[in-house]
mmCIF file with all atom_site columns, C-alpha atoms in Angstrom:
data_model
loop_
_atom_site.group_PDB
_atom_site.id
_atom_site.type_symbol
_atom_site.label_atom_id
_atom_site.label_alt_id
_atom_site.label_comp_id
_atom_site.label_asym_id
_atom_site.label_entity_id
_atom_site.label_seq_id
_atom_site.pdbx_PDB_ins_code
_atom_site.Cartn_x
_atom_site.Cartn_y
_atom_site.Cartn_z
_atom_site.occupancy
_atom_site.B_iso_or_equiv
_atom_site.pdbx_formal_charge
_atom_site.auth_seq_id
_atom_site.auth_comp_id
_atom_site.auth_asym_id
_atom_site.auth_atom_id
_atom_site.pdbx_PDB_model_num
ATOM 1  C CA . MET A 1 1  ? -29.621  45.179 64.541 1.00 0.00 ? 103 MET A CA 1
ATOM 2  C CA . ASP A 1 2  ? -33.388  45.106 64.320 1.00 0.00 ? 104 ASP A CA 1
ATOM 3  C CA . LEU A 1 3  ? -33.586  48.573 65.859 1.00 0.00 ? 105 LEU A CA 1
ATOM 4  C CA . ASP A 1 4  ? -31.195  49.964 63.223 1.00 0.00 ? 106 ASP A CA 1
ATOM 5  C CA . VAL A 1 5  ? -33.323  48.538 60.416 1.00 0.00 ? 107 VAL A CA 1
ATOM 6  C CA . LEU A 1 6  ? -36.449  49.954 62.029 1.00 0.00 ? 108 LEU A CA 1
ATOM 7  C CA . ILE A 1 7  ? -34.877  53.411 62.349 1.00 0.00 ? 109 ILE A CA 1
ATOM 8  C CA . VAL A 1 8  ? -33.688  53.423 58.739 1.00 0.00 ? 110 VAL A CA 1
ATOM 9  C CA . PHE A 1 9  ? -37.009  52.135 57.434 1.00 0.00 ? 111 PHE A CA 1
ATOM 10 C CA . GLY A 1 10 ? -38.994  54.595 59.570 1.00 0.00 ? 112 GLY A CA 1
ATOM 11 C CA . THR A 1 11 ? -36.838  57.505 58.408 1.00 0.00 ? 113 THR A CA 1
ATOM 12 C CA . MET A 1 12 ? -37.325  56.553 54.762 1.00 0.00 ? 114 MET A CA 1
ATOM 13 C CA . LEU A 1 13 ? -41.056  56.176 55.276 1.00 0.00 ? 115 LEU A CA 1
ATOM 14 C CA . LEU A 1 14 ? -41.431  59.544 57.004 1.00 0.00 ? 116 LEU A CA 1
ATOM 15 C CA . GLY A 1 15 ? -39.209  61.227 54.401 1.00 0.00 ? 117 GLY A CA 1
ATOM 16 C CA . GLY A 1 16 ? -41.304  59.801 51.580 1.00 0.00 ? 118 GLY A CA 1
ATOM 17 C CA . LEU A 1 17 ? -44.517  60.849 53.306 1.00 0.00 ? 119 LEU A CA 1
ATOM 18 C CA . ALA A 1 18 ? -43.229  64.374 53.896 1.00 0.00 ? 120 ALA A CA 1
ATOM 19 C CA . PHE A 1 19 ? -42.680  64.971 50.174 1.00 0.00 ? 121 PHE A CA 1
ATOM 20 C CA . SER A 1 20 ? -45.828  63.216 48.999 1.00 0.00 ? 122 SER A CA 1
ATOM 21 C CA . PRO A 1 21 ? -49.043  65.091 48.178 1.00 0.00 ? 123 PRO A CA 1
ATOM 22 C CA . ILE A 1 22 ? -50.464  63.939 51.507 1.00 0.00 ? 124 ILE A CA 1
ATOM 23 C CA . GLY A 1 23 ? -47.460  65.329 53.356 1.00 0.00 ? 125 GLY A CA 1
ATOM 24 C CA . ARG A 1 24 ? -47.740  68.637 51.521 1.00 0.00 ? 126 ARG A CA 1
ATOM 25 C CA . ALA A 1 25 ? -51.456  68.827 52.310 1.00 0.00 ? 127 ALA A CA 1
ATOM 26 C CA . VAL A 1 26 ? -50.771  68.207 56.002 1.00 0.00 ? 128 VAL A CA 1
ATOM 27 C CA . ALA A 1 27 ? -48.034  70.861 55.996 1.00 0.00 ? 129 ALA A CA 1
ATOM 28 C CA . ASP A 1 28 ? -50.319  73.375 54.267 1.00 0.00 ? 130 ASP A CA 1
ATOM 29 C CA . ARG A 1 29 ? -53.046  72.647 56.792 1.00 0.00 ? 131 ARG A CA 1
ATOM 30 C CA . LEU A 1 30 ? -50.622  73.199 59.670 1.00 0.00 ? 132 LEU A CA 1
ATOM 31 C CA . ARG A 1 31 ? -49.492  76.509 58.160 1.00 0.00 ? 133 ARG A CA 1
ATOM 32 C CA . GLY A 1 32 ? -53.097  77.609 57.788 1.00 0.00 ? 134 GLY A CA 1
ATOM 33 C CA . LYS A 1 33 ? -53.311  77.380 54.023 1.00 0.00 ? 135 LYS A CA 1
ATOM 34 C CA . ALA A 1 34 ? -56.243  75.709 52.306 1.00 0.00 ? 136 ALA A CA 1
ATOM 35 C CA . ASP A 1 35 ? -56.821  74.294 48.833 1.00 0.00 ? 137 ASP A CA 1
ATOM 36 C CA . HIS A 1 36 ? -59.966  76.333 48.283 1.00 0.00 ? 138 HIS A CA 1
ATOM 37 C CA . GLU A 1 37 ? -60.834  79.870 49.123 1.00 0.00 ? 139 GLU A CA 1
ATOM 38 C CA . PRO A 1 38 ? -63.396  80.011 51.921 1.00 0.00 ? 140 PRO A CA 1
ATOM 39 C CA . ASN A 1 39 ? -64.562  83.338 50.488 1.00 0.00 ? 141 ASN A CA 1
ATOM 40 C CA . GLU A 1 40 ? -65.756  81.596 47.306 1.00 0.00 ? 142 GLU A CA 1
ATOM 41 C CA . GLU A 1 41 ? -67.799  79.117 49.310 1.00 0.00 ? 143 GLU A CA 1
ATOM 42 C CA . LEU A 1 42 ? -69.146  81.886 51.519 1.00 0.00 ? 144 LEU A CA 1
ATOM 43 C CA . GLU A 1 43 ? -70.146  83.953 48.484 1.00 0.00 ? 145 GLU A CA 1
ATOM 44 C CA . GLU A 1 44 ? -71.927  80.950 46.970 1.00 0.00 ? 146 GLU A CA 1
ATOM 45 C CA . LEU A 1 45 ? -73.860  80.402 50.206 1.00 0.00 ? 147 LEU A CA 1
ATOM 46 C CA . ARG A 1 46 ? -74.812  84.081 50.322 1.00 0.00 ? 148 ARG A CA 1
ATOM 47 C CA . ASP A 1 47 ? -76.138  83.874 46.770 1.00 0.00 ? 149 ASP A CA 1
ATOM 48 C CA . GLN A 1 48 ? -78.215  80.836 47.682 1.00 0.00 ? 150 GLN A CA 1
ATOM 49 C CA . VAL A 1 49 ? -79.634  82.604 50.753 1.00 0.00 ? 151 VAL A CA 1
ATOM 50 C CA . ALA A 1 50 ? -80.520  85.646 48.629 1.00 0.00 ? 152 ALA A CA 1
ATOM 51 C CA . ALA A 1 51 ? -82.335  83.412 46.143 1.00 0.00 ? 153 ALA A CA 1
ATOM 52 C CA . LEU A 1 52 ? -84.248  81.731 48.971 1.00 0.00 ? 154 LEU A CA 1
ATOM 53 C CA . ARG A 1 53 ? -85.220  85.114 50.397 1.00 0.00 ? 155 ARG A CA 1
ATOM 54 C CA . ALA A 1 54 ? -86.590  86.181 47.026 1.00 0.00 ? 156 ALA A CA 1
ATOM 55 C CA . GLN A 1 55 ? -88.609  82.968 46.760 1.00 0.00 ? 157 GLN A CA 1
ATOM 56 C CA . VAL A 1 56 ? -90.023  83.402 50.270 1.00 0.00 ? 158 VAL A CA 1
ATOM 57 C CA . ALA A 1 57 ? -90.982  87.008 49.505 1.00 0.00 ? 159 ALA A CA 1
ATOM 58 C CA . GLU A 1 58 ? -92.749  85.907 46.319 1.00 0.00 ? 160 GLU A CA 1
ATOM 59 C CA . LEU A 1 59 ? -94.629  83.190 48.203 1.00 0.00 ? 161 LEU A CA 1
ATOM 60 C CA . ALA A 1 60 ? -95.689  85.698 50.858 1.00 0.00 ? 162 ALA A CA 1
ATOM 61 C CA . GLU A 1 61 ? -97.062  88.019 48.171 1.00 0.00 ? 163 GLU A CA 1
ATOM 62 C CA . ARG A 1 62 ? -98.992  85.151 46.594 1.00 0.00 ? 164 ARG A CA 1
ATOM 63 C CA . GLN A 1 63 ? -100.423 84.150 49.965 1.00 0.00 ? 165 GLN A CA 1
ATOM 64 C CA . ASP A 1 64 ? -101.514 87.727 50.687 1.00 0.00 ? 166 ASP A CA 1
ATOM 65 C CA . PHE A 1 65 ? -103.209 87.934 47.290 1.00 0.00 ? 167 PHE A CA 1
ATOM 66 C CA . THR A 1 66 ? -104.997 84.625 47.848 1.00 0.00 ? 168 THR A CA 1
ATOM 67 C CA . GLU A 1 67 ? -106.184 85.711 51.296 1.00 0.00 ? 169 GLU A CA 1
ATOM 68 C CA . ARG A 1 68 ? -107.547 88.990 49.913 1.00 0.00 ? 170 ARG A CA 1
ATOM 69 C CA . LEU A 1 69 ? -109.275 87.157 47.072 1.00 0.00 ? 171 LEU A CA 1
ATOM 70 C CA . LEU A 1 70 ? -110.882 84.645 49.448 1.00 0.00 ? 172 LEU A CA 1
ATOM 71 C CA . ALA A 1 71 ? -112.011 87.411 51.785 1.00 0.00 ? 173 ALA A CA 1
ATOM 72 C CA . GLN A 1 72 ? -113.569 89.271 48.859 1.00 0.00 ? 174 GLN A CA 1
ATOM 73 C CA . VAL A 1 73 ? -115.446 86.157 47.687 1.00 0.00 ? 175 VAL A CA 1
ATOM 74 C CA . LYS A 1 74 ? -116.642 85.477 51.231 1.00 0.00 ? 176 LYS A CA 1
ATOM 75 C CA . LYS A 1 75 ? -117.862 89.050 51.556 1.00 0.00 ? 177 LYS A CA 1
ATOM 76 C CA . GLU A 1 76 ? -119.702 88.900 48.216 1.00 0.00 ? 178 GLU A CA 1
ATOM 77 C CA . LYS A 1 77 ? -121.416 85.611 49.115 1.00 0.00 ? 179 LYS A CA 1
ATOM 78 C CA . ALA A 1 78 ? -122.543 86.794 52.531 1.00 0.00 ? 180 ALA A CA 1
ATOM 79 C CA . LEU A 1 79 ? -126.223 87.468 52.901 1.00 0.00 ? 181 LEU A CA 1
ATOM 80 C CA . PRO A 1 80 ? -127.247 91.088 53.299 1.00 0.00 ? 182 PRO A CA 1
ATOM 81 C CA . GLY A 1 81 ? -127.695 91.955 56.939 1.00 0.00 ? 183 GLY A CA 1
ATOM 82 C CA . SER A 1 82 ? -125.865 88.847 58.177 1.00 0.00 ? 184 SER A CA 1
ATOM 83 C CA . GLY A 1 83 ? -123.213 90.916 59.932 1.00 0.00 ? 185 GLY A CA 1
ATOM 84 C CA . VAL A 1 84 ? -120.338 89.423 57.942 1.00 0.00 ? 186 VAL A CA 1
ATOM 85 C CA . ASP A 1 85 ? -118.179 92.289 56.729 1.00 0.00 ? 187 ASP A CA 1
ATOM 86 C CA . GLY A 1 86 ? -115.042 90.337 55.858 1.00 0.00 ? 188 GLY A CA 1
#
C-alpha cells in the first residue's frame, strides 16, 4: 500500500511541476528556446566594445600629443651644440 501512495503522490508532484513556470522553463530550455534574445545581448556587448575602442583611440591621440609636446620642450631647452636634436 505504501508503494501505491508513493506512486500517486509522485505522479501528482511531477504533473504539478510540469505545468508550473519552472516546468515550462525546463521544457523551453530542452527545446532550445530562451527567455531573452541572445542577439540583443550580443548587440549590447558590441556597442560597449565600440565605445571602448573609441576611448582607447582618444587616449592614444592624447598620449601622442603629450609626447610631441615634451619632445619639443626638451629640444627647446637643450643647449646649442649639445647634440640633442629630439
